[in-house]
Amino acid sequence: MSKVFIGMPPLPAFGSGNLNLTEPFPRAAARELGNQQLRSNLRHATHTIRDKRLKVVAELPDWEELRDAGSAIKESVMADLPALLERFEANFTARGGKVHWARDAAEANAIITELVRATGAQEVVKVKSMATQEIGLNEHLETEGIAAFETDLAELIVQLGHDKPSHILVPAIHKNRTQVRDIFLAEMPGVDPDLTNDPAMLAGAARSYLRSKFLTARVAISGANFGIADSGTLAVVESEGNGRMCLTLPETLITVMGIEKLLPTFADLEVFMALLPRSSTGERMNPYTSLWTGVTAGDGPQDVHLVLLDNGRSAALADEMGRSALHCIRCSACMNVCPVYERTGGHAYGSTYPGPIGAILSPLMTGIEAEENNSLPYASSLCGACFDACPVKINIPEILVHLRGKDVDSRRGRMKPPSQMDLLMKGAQWAFSSGTHLGLLEKGLPLGRLAAGRSKKIKHLPGLAARWTDSRDIPAPPPASFRDWWAKEHVPEAPITQQGGEA
Amino acid sequence: MRIALFATCIVDAMYPQTAQATVRILERLGHEIIFPAGQACCGQMHINSGYLDEAKPVVENHARAFGADDYDVAVAPSGSCVASVKHQHPMIARRYGDAGLEERTTAIGARTYELSQLLTDVLGITDAAAQLGSHYPHQVTYHSSCHGMRLLKLEDRQLDLLRSVGGIEVTELPEADQCCGFGGTFALKNAEVSSAMLADKVRNIESTGAGLCAGGDASCLLHIGGGLSRSGSPATTLHLARILASTMQDPAPAPESLRSGARA
């Protein structure tokens, strides 16, 4: 039941589409952990790209300053977003483009369907796009009788395999090349039946399949890495050249971009073109950068559209502590260094955005109170590797803690009995808010010694603590706490100088 | 110098010898150690688990216990607890709009040091054997805990001190900068992922052939030690403070004699 108070504007709407978990993270993670193939593929891939990133980042003496610059530009964008969006719209429109505003996934999908319908096309080619993954565009178009063909190689593998991407940069990171060959053999029309798992041969098969799509498609759908407000320019950064094919060959181009992707000026792009390729693919520069500004007569698509997507971004923006999650440039550096992602893969996170950034972005966009994503902020040991790797210095661990606080608070005062965790925390609050209390509790240490027995190890604990003793022992506690030792027995040691330099 | 010891709850209750070792090292250098009796815990478990209301009295207690001016610096043998005192306590104070508490916690944070930080940056210890008489003639590997490494930027302070111990052989730990998987209640809430991270840490420690993994954070060592013990590994864990406090006259136990119960 929604309440609207007079004089109090309602909070922005939360996002929808492929942002929600379908089952709690711990359960999904436990299942994915059991997939040995996934584990070894992920380990190999993340470690390779991690090392490459470290190498090319180390080449730049001003990397920290670049990160600061990127962070500062993004902060200024968030502070001035409405004005920048209007400026972008004016400039994009003045150059012959058309702008459409979509509040959520359903609106965006409806707008795009309408635009494709108007061209009379039954097929569209697609550049890899996180925004269209987020709104579930392909699935929606399919229900409308429009076939969408992914042209990014990894995205194509995922699409043909009736699978979901598990990484934002390397969507098929969880598949090895034999699995790719099997998918191509089963699903790719006209494929060579003697296809082997040789990477060159696999790429060749995809190439000839896609070439026919590029040459016949009349409509292309893309995402955008950046939008430049001052000129109304859009930018797509990619590695394979498939994007440029889509962006230049068809008659109609429809781009879907999250409203947070704006940069104020062309000069700001320079910072991000240094930060993004090095952080994401570990390259100094990506092979293809396409920039377009509205329509150019006689050159490229003549019917150019942009769908500006909110889908929960305004809600994230309204969270003062969490809003810097919107600084994300989708480089994937955080997931490549994350020990949790490395072991569970992207599917465990349920959302289009996996890994550490997904663990904050998805709940911020859908609302932590909704319970759909409230296990995501706990999917981290708070080791901080993501913060170190983030090219725009998003303090992911701090936002994770902030969201955990919001989650705990949102469950306070409901008529449920307290959970074991609630009780543990209440008990610990009592013990830890006074030295006297902790000292009293520590008088029970001999009991723990008794429980440990002759092996001096505690191997089984009841309740929540069993989650610990499932795979780890606890040593027998000492006979007395340090506090007690200090009070009873501490005799200051003579300093070294008075002993003539202890030998 | 008058140094206030923050023992931390885990060390106080589970590893008193680590706190005793910390006291011995600093007294050996001629400093006076005090133990503010009101101290309990930094509240990191509450904060990191999202129980911020419950964390507030814990933070207030720490500010009370360490709020007096009767010491020059405070020290804790734990990077994560020091990081919590420095970064999280003022954050909690701000959250509850308590300007007085923010001022007190900020001041306490500014003079609270992790042990290797205090030894290196304040007390000028570069050679543990020569300056502390440290002697520990065993093969050891070393795990750099996340919060010390990333939040406190300890860099090689702990490792350099360890390497300068008399008689020691320090073997590099593969993937030393990878989290052991403890993460406080993460080990309970995501027990399977935590265990998978721990299994890799255990495997890496075993690959070094060292009988001991040293570190500067008792909580990580409790986790790693618990994993080594459960897997029947010949290795165990020991806190850096105990290795630094070990001398020829008063040696810390050898790795093999530490195995039962995995003392950190």
mmCIF file with all atom_site columns, N, CA, C and O in Angstrom, chain A residues 43 343 378 382-383 404 409 412 422 425 442 457 469 471-473 475-476 482-483 490 493 496 502, chain B residues 12 24 27-28 37 39 46 48 51 54 95 147 150 175 190 194-195 200 223 226 229-230 247 261 263:
data_model
loop_
_atom_site.group_PDB
_atom_site.id
_atom_site.type_symbol
_atom_site.label_atom_id
_atom_site.label_alt_id
_atom_site.label_comp_id
_atom_site.label_asym_id
_atom_site.label_entity_id
_atom_site.label_seq_id
_atom_site.pdbx_PDB_ins_code
_atom_site.Cartn_x
_atom_site.Cartn_y
_atom_site.Cartn_z
_atom_site.occupancy
_atom_site.B_iso_or_equiv
_atom_site.pdbx_formal_charge
_atom_site.auth_seq_id
_atom_site.auth_comp_id
_atom_site.auth_asym_id
_atom_site.auth_atom_id
_atom_site.pdbx_PDB_model_num
ATOM 1   N N  . ARG A 1 43  ? 38.416 -19.386 -12.403 1.00 0.00 ? 43  ARG A N  1
ATOM 2   C CA . ARG A 1 43  ? 39.694 -19.131 -11.759 1.00 0.00 ? 43  ARG A CA 1
ATOM 3   C C  . ARG A 1 43  ? 40.736 -18.742 -12.809 1.00 0.00 ? 43  ARG A C  1
ATOM 4   O O  . ARG A 1 43  ? 41.428 -17.736 -12.673 1.00 0.00 ? 43  ARG A O  1
ATOM 5   N N  . ARG A 1 343 ? 34.553 -17.703 -7.089  1.00 0.00 ? 343 ARG A N  1
ATOM 6   C CA . ARG A 1 343 ? 34.127 -19.060 -6.728  1.00 0.00 ? 343 ARG A CA 1
ATOM 7   C C  . ARG A 1 343 ? 32.683 -19.373 -7.074  1.00 0.00 ? 343 ARG A C  1
ATOM 8   O O  . ARG A 1 343 ? 32.325 -20.530 -7.246  1.00 0.00 ? 343 ARG A O  1
ATOM 9   N N  . TYR A 1 378 ? 25.313 -9.079  1.566   1.00 0.00 ? 378 TYR A N  1
ATOM 10  C CA . TYR A 1 378 ? 26.103 -9.952  2.439   1.00 0.00 ? 378 TYR A CA 1
ATOM 11  C C  . TYR A 1 378 ? 27.032 -10.871 1.644   1.00 0.00 ? 378 TYR A C  1
ATOM 12  O O  . TYR A 1 378 ? 27.768 -11.653 2.224   1.00 0.00 ? 378 TYR A O  1
ATOM 13  N N  . LEU A 1 382 ? 34.042 -8.429  2.627   1.00 0.00 ? 382 LEU A N  1
ATOM 14  C CA . LEU A 1 382 ? 34.527 -7.055  2.843   1.00 0.00 ? 382 LEU A CA 1
ATOM 15  C C  . LEU A 1 382 ? 36.054 -6.999  2.795   1.00 0.00 ? 382 LEU A C  1
ATOM 16  O O  . LEU A 1 382 ? 36.668 -6.229  3.533   1.00 0.00 ? 382 LEU A O  1
ATOM 17  N N  . CYS A 1 383 ? 36.646 -7.788  1.905   1.00 0.00 ? 383 CYS A N  1
ATOM 18  C CA . CYS A 1 383 ? 38.114 -7.809  1.839   1.00 0.00 ? 383 CYS A CA 1
ATOM 19  C C  . CYS A 1 383 ? 38.662 -6.541  1.206   1.00 0.00 ? 383 CYS A C  1
ATOM 20  O O  . CYS A 1 383 ? 39.832 -6.211  1.372   1.00 0.00 ? 383 CYS A O  1
ATOM 21  N N  . ARG A 1 404 ? 23.612 -3.236  4.339   1.00 0.00 ? 404 ARG A N  1
ATOM 22  C CA . ARG A 1 404 ? 23.331 -4.209  5.401   1.00 0.00 ? 404 ARG A CA 1
ATOM 23  C C  . ARG A 1 404 ? 22.580 -3.513  6.535   1.00 0.00 ? 404 ARG A C  1
ATOM 24  O O  . ARG A 1 404 ? 21.614 -4.069  7.084   1.00 0.00 ? 404 ARG A O  1
ATOM 25  N N  . ASP A 1 409 ? 17.674 -2.663  9.508   1.00 0.00 ? 409 ASP A N  1
ATOM 26  C CA . ASP A 1 409 ? 16.675 -1.698  9.992   1.00 0.00 ? 409 ASP A CA 1
ATOM 27  C C  . ASP A 1 409 ? 15.293 -1.967  9.400   1.00 0.00 ? 409 ASP A C  1
ATOM 28  O O  . ASP A 1 409 ? 14.283 -1.779  10.072  1.00 0.00 ? 409 ASP A O  1
ATOM 29  N N  . ARG A 1 412 ? 13.521 -4.474  11.431  1.00 0.00 ? 412 ARG A N  1
ATOM 30  C CA . ARG A 1 412 ? 13.265 -4.176  12.838  1.00 0.00 ? 412 ARG A CA 1
ATOM 31  C C  . ARG A 1 412 ? 11.786 -3.940  13.077  1.00 0.00 ? 412 ARG A C  1
ATOM 32  O O  . ARG A 1 412 ? 11.114 -3.329  12.263  1.00 0.00 ? 412 ARG A O  1
ATOM 33  N N  . ASP A 1 422 ? 19.860 -12.060 15.101  1.00 0.00 ? 422 ASP A N  1
ATOM 34  C CA . ASP A 1 422 ? 19.404 -10.943 15.943  1.00 0.00 ? 422 ASP A CA 1
ATOM 35  C C  . ASP A 1 422 ? 19.779 -11.185 17.411  1.00 0.00 ? 422 ASP A C  1
ATOM 36  O O  . ASP A 1 422 ? 20.265 -10.283 18.097  1.00 0.00 ? 422 ASP A O  1
ATOM 37  N N  . MET A 1 425 ? 23.488 -10.865 18.032  1.00 0.00 ? 425 MET A N  1
ATOM 38  C CA . MET A 1 425 ? 23.928 -9.471  18.029  1.00 0.00 ? 425 MET A CA 1
ATOM 39  C C  . MET A 1 425 ? 23.492 -8.751  19.311  1.00 0.00 ? 425 MET A C  1
ATOM 40  O O  . MET A 1 425 ? 24.222 -7.934  19.842  1.00 0.00 ? 425 MET A O  1
ATOM 41  N N  . GLU A 1 442 ? 33.874 -13.903 30.175  1.00 0.00 ? 442 GLU A N  1
ATOM 42  C CA . GLU A 1 442 ? 35.135 -14.631 30.025  1.00 0.00 ? 442 GLU A CA 1
ATOM 43  C C  . GLU A 1 442 ? 35.391 -15.597 31.186  1.00 0.00 ? 442 GLU A C  1
ATOM 44  O O  . GLU A 1 442 ? 36.217 -16.501 31.078  1.00 0.00 ? 442 GLU A O  1
ATOM 45  N N  . LYS A 1 457 ? 40.109 -29.228 20.716  1.00 0.00 ? 457 LYS A N  1
ATOM 46  C CA . LYS A 1 457 ? 39.445 -28.615 19.570  1.00 0.00 ? 457 LYS A CA 1
ATOM 47  C C  . LYS A 1 457 ? 37.947 -28.752 19.739  1.00 0.00 ? 457 LYS A C  1
ATOM 48  O O  . LYS A 1 457 ? 37.463 -29.785 20.179  1.00 0.00 ? 457 LYS A O  1
ATOM 49  N N  . THR A 1 469 ? 31.504 -24.648 12.314  1.00 0.00 ? 469 THR A N  1
ATOM 50  C CA . THR A 1 469 ? 32.159 -25.931 12.591  1.00 0.00 ? 469 THR A CA 1
ATOM 51  C C  . THR A 1 469 ? 31.893 -26.982 11.509  1.00 0.00 ? 469 THR A C  1
ATOM 52  O O  . THR A 1 469 ? 32.435 -28.076 11.585  1.00 0.00 ? 469 THR A O  1
ATOM 53  N N  . SER A 1 471 ? 33.153 -26.733 8.657   1.00 0.00 ? 471 SER A N  1
ATOM 54  C CA . SER A 1 471 ? 34.418 -26.897 7.935   1.00 0.00 ? 471 SER A CA 1
ATOM 55  C C  . SER A 1 471 ? 35.636 -26.381 8.693   1.00 0.00 ? 471 SER A C  1
ATOM 56  O O  . SER A 1 471 ? 36.729 -26.364 8.164   1.00 0.00 ? 471 SER A O  1
ATOM 57  N N  . ARG A 1 472 ? 35.417 -25.943 9.929   1.00 0.00 ? 472 ARG A N  1
ATOM 58  C CA . ARG A 1 472 ? 36.555 -25.382 10.663  1.00 0.00 ? 472 ARG A CA 1
ATOM 59  C C  . ARG A 1 472 ? 36.471 -25.787 12.135  1.00 0.00 ? 472 ARG A C  1
ATOM 60  O O  . ARG A 1 472 ? 35.397 -25.788 12.716  1.00 0.00 ? 472 ARG A O  1
ATOM 61  N N  . ASP A 1 473 ? 37.630 -26.062 12.730  1.00 0.00 ? 473 ASP A N  1
ATOM 62  C CA . ASP A 1 473 ? 37.671 -26.317 14.160  1.00 0.00 ? 473 ASP A CA 1
ATOM 63  C C  . ASP A 1 473 ? 37.789 -24.981 14.903  1.00 0.00 ? 473 ASP A C  1
ATOM 64  O O  . ASP A 1 473 ? 38.172 -23.978 14.325  1.00 0.00 ? 473 ASP A O  1
ATOM 65  N N  . PRO A 1 475 ? 39.794 -23.700 18.364  1.00 0.00 ? 475 PRO A N  1
ATOM 66  C CA . PRO A 1 475 ? 40.710 -24.188 19.400  1.00 0.00 ? 475 PRO A CA 1
ATOM 67  C C  . PRO A 1 475 ? 40.076 -24.083 20.779  1.00 0.00 ? 475 PRO A C  1
ATOM 68  O O  . PRO A 1 475 ? 39.183 -23.255 20.989  1.00 0.00 ? 475 PRO A O  1
ATOM 69  N N  . ALA A 1 476 ? 40.518 -24.913 21.682  1.00 0.00 ? 476 ALA A N  1
ATOM 70  C CA . ALA A 1 476 ? 40.037 -24.810 23.062  1.00 0.00 ? 476 ALA A CA 1
ATOM 71  C C  . ALA A 1 476 ? 40.400 -23.433 23.594  1.00 0.00 ? 476 ALA A C  1
ATOM 72  O O  . ALA A 1 476 ? 41.483 -22.942 23.347  1.00 0.00 ? 476 ALA A O  1
ATOM 73  N N  . PHE A 1 482 ? 43.003 -12.643 28.935  1.00 0.00 ? 482 PHE A N  1
ATOM 74  C CA . PHE A 1 482 ? 44.116 -11.718 29.126  1.00 0.00 ? 482 PHE A CA 1
ATOM 75  C C  . PHE A 1 482 ? 43.795 -10.758 30.263  1.00 0.00 ? 482 PHE A C  1
ATOM 76  O O  . PHE A 1 482 ? 44.637 -10.454 31.105  1.00 0.00 ? 482 PHE A O  1
ATOM 77  N N  . ARG A 1 483 ? 42.537 -10.323 30.280  1.00 0.00 ? 483 ARG A N  1
ATOM 78  C CA . ARG A 1 483 ? 42.073 -9.380  31.303  1.00 0.00 ? 483 ARG A CA 1
ATOM 79  C C  . ARG A 1 483 ? 42.386 -9.910  32.714  1.00 0.00 ? 483 ARG A C  1
ATOM 80  O O  . ARG A 1 483 ? 42.888 -9.176  33.561  1.00 0.00 ? 483 ARG A O  1
ATOM 81  N N  . HIS A 1 490 ? 50.283 -9.563  36.023  1.00 0.00 ? 490 HIS A N  1
ATOM 82  C CA . HIS A 1 490 ? 51.199 -8.793  35.199  1.00 0.00 ? 490 HIS A CA 1
ATOM 83  C C  . HIS A 1 490 ? 52.296 -8.118  36.018  1.00 0.00 ? 490 HIS A C  1
ATOM 84  O O  . HIS A 1 490 ? 52.047 -7.312  36.899  1.00 0.00 ? 490 HIS A O  1
ATOM 85  N N  . GLU A 1 493 ? 58.074 -6.092  32.494  1.00 0.00 ? 493 GLU A N  1
ATOM 86  C CA . GLU A 1 493 ? 59.357 -6.666  32.109  1.00 0.00 ? 493 GLU A CA 1
ATOM 87  C C  . GLU A 1 493 ? 60.415 -5.565  32.112  1.00 0.00 ? 493 GLU A C  1
ATOM 88  O O  . GLU A 1 493 ? 60.116 -4.419  31.793  1.00 0.00 ? 493 GLU A O  1
ATOM 89  N N  . ILE A 1 496 ? 65.091 -3.562  27.585  1.00 0.00 ? 496 ILE A N  1
ATOM 90  C CA . ILE A 1 496 ? 66.312 -4.113  26.998  1.00 0.00 ? 496 ILE A CA 1
ATOM 91  C C  . ILE A 1 496 ? 67.545 -3.330  27.446  1.00 0.00 ? 496 ILE A C  1
ATOM 92  O O  . ILE A 1 496 ? 68.556 -3.904  27.808  1.00 0.00 ? 496 ILE A O  1
ATOM 93  N N  . GLU A 1 502 ? 69.566 -7.298  25.432  1.00 0.00 ? 502 GLU A N  1
ATOM 94  C CA . GLU A 1 502 ? 69.261 -8.729  25.593  1.00 0.00 ? 502 GLU A CA 1
ATOM 95  C C  . GLU A 1 502 ? 69.802 -9.571  24.440  1.00 0.00 ? 502 GLU A C  1
ATOM 96  O O  . GLU A 1 502 ? 69.595 -9.256  23.280  1.00 0.00 ? 502 GLU A O  1
ATOM 97  N N  . ASP B 2 12  ? 41.627 -11.037 23.740  1.00 0.00 ? 12  ASP B N  1
ATOM 98  C CA . ASP B 2 12  ? 41.384 -11.070 25.183  1.00 0.00 ? 12  ASP B CA 1
ATOM 99  C C  . ASP B 2 12  ? 40.830 -12.433 25.612  1.00 0.00 ? 12  ASP B C  1
ATOM 100 O O  . ASP B 2 12  ? 41.326 -13.064 26.551  1.00 0.00 ? 12  ASP B O  1
ATOM 101 N N  . ARG B 2 24  ? 55.010 -7.600  26.268  1.00 0.00 ? 24  ARG B N  1
ATOM 102 C CA . ARG B 2 24  ? 56.442 -7.908  26.483  1.00 0.00 ? 24  ARG B CA 1
ATOM 103 C C  . ARG B 2 24  ? 57.334 -7.133  25.516  1.00 0.00 ? 24  ARG B C  1
ATOM 104 O O  . ARG B 2 24  ? 58.348 -6.576  25.901  1.00 0.00 ? 24  ARG B O  1
ATOM 105 N N  . GLU B 2 27  ? 57.334 -3.418  26.497  1.00 0.00 ? 27  GLU B N  1
ATOM 106 C CA . GLU B 2 27  ? 58.033 -3.179  27.780  1.00 0.00 ? 27  GLU B CA 1
ATOM 107 C C  . GLU B 2 27  ? 59.531 -3.372  27.610  1.00 0.00 ? 27  GLU B C  1
ATOM 108 O O  . GLU B 2 27  ? 60.335 -2.667  28.206  1.00 0.00 ? 27  GLU B O  1
ATOM 109 N N  . ARG B 2 28  ? 59.883 -4.323  26.752  1.00 0.00 ? 28  ARG B N  1
ATOM 110 C CA . ARG B 2 28  ? 61.299 -4.568  26.500  1.00 0.00 ? 28  ARG B CA 1
ATOM 111 C C  . ARG B 2 28  ? 61.965 -3.326  25.897  1.00 0.00 ? 28  ARG B C  1
ATOM 112 O O  . ARG B 2 28  ? 63.146 -3.090  26.056  1.00 0.00 ? 28  ARG B O  1
ATOM 113 N N  . ALA B 2 37  ? 40.675 -0.831  31.687  1.00 0.00 ? 37  ALA B N  1
ATOM 114 C CA . ALA B 2 37  ? 39.859 -1.997  32.052  1.00 0.00 ? 37  ALA B CA 1
ATOM 115 C C  . ALA B 2 37  ? 38.462 -1.970  31.451  1.00 0.00 ? 37  ALA B C  1
ATOM 116 O O  . ALA B 2 37  ? 37.828 -3.009  31.292  1.00 0.00 ? 37  ALA B O  1
ATOM 117 N N  . GLN B 2 39  ? 37.603 -1.491  28.474  1.00 0.00 ? 39  GLN B N  1
ATOM 118 C CA . GLN B 2 39  ? 37.571 -1.879  27.061  1.00 0.00 ? 39  GLN B CA 1
ATOM 119 C C  . GLN B 2 39  ? 36.901 -3.232  26.842  1.00 0.00 ? 39  GLN B C  1
ATOM 120 O O  . GLN B 2 39  ? 36.908 -4.105  27.706  1.00 0.00 ? 39  GLN B O  1
ATOM 121 N N  . HIS B 2 46  ? 29.331 -6.051  14.723  1.00 0.00 ? 46  HIS B N  1
ATOM 122 C CA . HIS B 2 46  ? 28.004 -5.450  14.629  1.00 0.00 ? 46  HIS B CA 1
ATOM 123 C C  . HIS B 2 46  ? 27.901 -4.568  13.389  1.00 0.00 ? 46  HIS B C  1
ATOM 124 O O  . HIS B 2 46  ? 26.937 -4.652  12.627  1.00 0.00 ? 46  HIS B O  1
ATOM 125 N N  . ASN B 2 48  ? 29.760 -4.432  10.588  1.00 0.00 ? 48  ASN B N  1
ATOM 126 C CA . ASN B 2 48  ? 29.851 -5.135  9.305   1.00 0.00 ? 48  ASN B CA 1
ATOM 127 C C  . ASN B 2 48  ? 28.656 -6.045  9.048   1.00 0.00 ? 48  ASN B C  1
ATOM 128 O O  . ASN B 2 48  ? 28.417 -6.460  7.916   1.00 0.00 ? 48  ASN B O  1
ATOM 129 N N  . TYR B 2 51  ? 24.162 -4.295  11.993  1.00 0.00 ? 51  TYR B N  1
ATOM 130 C CA . TYR B 2 51  ? 23.478 -3.997  13.265  1.00 0.00 ? 51  TYR B CA 1
ATOM 131 C C  . TYR B 2 51  ? 24.070 -2.710  13.848  1.00 0.00 ? 51  TYR B C  1
ATOM 132 O O  . TYR B 2 51  ? 24.804 -2.735  14.833  1.00 0.00 ? 51  TYR B O  1
ATOM 133 N N  . GLU B 2 54  ? 22.926 -1.543  17.383  1.00 0.00 ? 54  GLU B N  1
ATOM 134 C CA . GLU B 2 54  ? 23.574 -2.349  18.425  1.00 0.00 ? 54  GLU B CA 1
ATOM 135 C C  . GLU B 2 54  ? 25.057 -1.984  18.535  1.00 0.00 ? 54  GLU B C  1
ATOM 136 O O  . GLU B 2 54  ? 25.670 -2.185  19.590  1.00 0.00 ? 54  GLU B O  1
ATOM 137 N N  . ARG B 2 95  ? 26.470 8.946   11.833  1.00 0.00 ? 95  ARG B N  1
ATOM 138 C CA . ARG B 2 95  ? 25.155 8.383   11.527  1.00 0.00 ? 95  ARG B CA 1
ATOM 139 C C  . ARG B 2 95  ? 24.120 8.778   12.577  1.00 0.00 ? 95  ARG B C  1
ATOM 140 O O  . ARG B 2 95  ? 22.961 9.012   12.246  1.00 0.00 ? 95  ARG B O  1
ATOM 141 N N  . HIS B 2 147 ? 42.262 -6.195  5.916   1.00 0.00 ? 147 HIS B N  1
ATOM 142 C CA . HIS B 2 147 ? 42.032 -4.849  6.444   1.00 0.00 ? 147 HIS B CA 1
ATOM 143 C C  . HIS B 2 147 ? 43.330 -4.127  6.767   1.00 0.00 ? 147 HIS B C  1
ATOM 144 O O  . HIS B 2 147 ? 43.436 -2.920  6.554   1.00 0.00 ? 147 HIS B O  1
ATOM 145 N N  . ARG B 2 150 ? 44.687 -3.336  3.125   1.00 0.00 ? 150 ARG B N  1
ATOM 146 C CA . ARG B 2 150 ? 43.963 -2.400  2.252   1.00 0.00 ? 150 ARG B CA 1
ATOM 147 C C  . ARG B 2 150 ? 43.436 -1.169  2.977   1.00 0.00 ? 150 ARG B C  1
ATOM 148 O O  . ARG B 2 150 ? 43.436 -0.089  2.409   1.00 0.00 ? 150 ARG B O  1
ATOM 149 N N  . GLU B 2 175 ? 49.510 -16.359 -3.544  1.00 0.00 ? 175 GLU B N  1
ATOM 150 C CA . GLU B 2 175 ? 48.236 -15.648 -3.418  1.00 0.00 ? 175 GLU B CA 1
ATOM 151 C C  . GLU B 2 175 ? 48.031 -15.093 -2.011  1.00 0.00 ? 175 GLU B C  1
ATOM 152 O O  . GLU B 2 175 ? 46.940 -15.154 -1.449  1.00 0.00 ? 175 GLU B O  1
ATOM 153 N N  . ASN B 2 190 ? 27.430 -16.922 4.601   1.00 0.00 ? 190 ASN B N  1
ATOM 154 C CA . ASN B 2 190 ? 27.796 -17.551 3.333   1.00 0.00 ? 190 ASN B CA 1
ATOM 155 C C  . ASN B 2 190 ? 28.871 -18.596 3.604   1.00 0.00 ? 190 ASN B C  1
ATOM 156 O O  . ASN B 2 190 ? 29.982 -18.536 3.074   1.00 0.00 ? 190 ASN B O  1
ATOM 157 N N  . SER B 2 194 ? 32.710 -19.069 2.028   1.00 0.00 ? 194 SER B N  1
ATOM 158 C CA . SER B 2 194 ? 33.791 -18.837 2.982   1.00 0.00 ? 194 SER B CA 1
ATOM 159 C C  . SER B 2 194 ? 34.701 -20.063 3.076   1.00 0.00 ? 194 SER B C  1
ATOM 160 O O  . SER B 2 194 ? 35.925 -19.954 3.051   1.00 0.00 ? 194 SER B O  1
ATOM 161 N N  . SER B 2 195 ? 34.086 -21.244 3.137   1.00 0.00 ? 195 SER B N  1
ATOM 162 C CA . SER B 2 195 ? 34.875 -22.482 3.243   1.00 0.00 ? 195 SER B CA 1
ATOM 163 C C  . SER B 2 195 ? 35.695 -22.721 1.978   1.00 0.00 ? 195 SER B C  1
ATOM 164 O O  . SER B 2 195 ? 36.825 -23.214 2.056   1.00 0.00 ? 195 SER B O  1
ATOM 165 N N  . ASP B 2 200 ? 41.286 -22.851 -0.325  1.00 0.00 ? 200 ASP B N  1
ATOM 166 C CA . ASP B 2 200 ? 42.392 -22.401 -1.176  1.00 0.00 ? 200 ASP B CA 1
ATOM 167 C C  . ASP B 2 200 ? 43.541 -21.841 -0.338  1.00 0.00 ? 200 ASP B C  1
ATOM 168 O O  . ASP B 2 200 ? 44.716 -22.045 -0.658  1.00 0.00 ? 200 ASP B O  1
ATOM 169 N N  . HIS B 2 223 ? 40.466 -18.294 11.875  1.00 0.00 ? 223 HIS B N  1
ATOM 170 C CA . HIS B 2 223 ? 39.795 -18.928 10.745  1.00 0.00 ? 223 HIS B CA 1
ATOM 171 C C  . HIS B 2 223 ? 40.736 -19.879 10.010  1.00 0.00 ? 223 HIS B C  1
ATOM 172 O O  . HIS B 2 223 ? 40.408 -21.050 9.782   1.00 0.00 ? 223 HIS B O  1
ATOM 173 N N  . GLY B 2 226 ? 41.647 -22.815 12.126  1.00 0.00 ? 226 GLY B N  1
ATOM 174 C CA . GLY B 2 226 ? 40.525 -23.753 12.198  1.00 0.00 ? 226 GLY B CA 1
ATOM 175 C C  . GLY B 2 226 ? 40.437 -24.624 10.960  1.00 0.00 ? 226 GLY B C  1
ATOM 176 O O  . GLY B 2 226 ? 40.092 -25.812 11.034  1.00 0.00 ? 226 GLY B O  1
ATOM 177 N N  . SER B 2 229 ? 43.468 -27.093 10.989  1.00 0.00 ? 229 SER B N  1
ATOM 178 C CA . SER B 2 229 ? 43.218 -28.137 11.977  1.00 0.00 ? 229 SER B CA 1
ATOM 179 C C  . SER B 2 229 ? 42.222 -29.159 11.435  1.00 0.00 ? 229 SER B C  1
ATOM 180 O O  . SER B 2 229 ? 42.450 -30.372 11.517  1.00 0.00 ? 229 SER B O  1
ATOM 181 N N  . ARG B 2 230 ? 41.120 -28.661 10.836  1.00 0.00 ? 230 ARG B N  1
ATOM 182 C CA . ARG B 2 230 ? 40.095 -29.579 10.336  1.00 0.00 ? 230 ARG B CA 1
ATOM 183 C C  . ARG B 2 230 ? 40.619 -30.446 9.193   1.00 0.00 ? 230 ARG B C  1
ATOM 184 O O  . ARG B 2 230 ? 40.257 -31.615 9.065   1.00 0.00 ? 230 ARG B O  1
ATOM 185 N N  . THR B 2 247 ? 62.260 -15.068 22.228  1.00 0.00 ? 247 THR B N  1
ATOM 186 C CA . THR B 2 247 ? 63.716 -14.850 22.333  1.00 0.00 ? 247 THR B CA 1
ATOM 187 C C  . THR B 2 247 ? 64.398 -16.181 22.592  1.00 0.00 ? 247 THR B C  1
ATOM 188 O O  . THR B 2 247 ? 63.738 -17.189 22.831  1.00 0.00 ? 247 THR B O  1
ATOM 189 N N  . GLY B 2 261 ? 45.230 -27.684 18.780  1.00 0.00 ? 261 GLY B N  1
ATOM 190 C CA . GLY B 2 261 ? 44.480 -26.509 19.204  1.00 0.00 ? 261 GLY B CA 1
ATOM 191 C C  . GLY B 2 261 ? 44.797 -25.253 18.417  1.00 0.00 ? 261 GLY B C  1
ATOM 192 O O  . GLY B 2 261 ? 44.168 -24.234 18.618  1.00 0.00 ? 261 GLY B O  1
ATOM 193 N N  . ARG B 2 263 ? 46.967 -22.611 18.117  1.00 0.00 ? 263 ARG B N  1
ATOM 194 C CA . ARG B 2 263 ? 47.028 -21.318 18.813  1.00 0.00 ? 263 ARG B CA 1
ATOM 195 C C  . ARG B 2 263 ? 47.461 -20.190 17.883  1.00 0.00 ? 263 ARG B C  1
ATOM 196 O O  . ARG B 2 263 ? 48.503 -20.282 17.269  1.00 0.00 ? 263 ARG B O  1
#
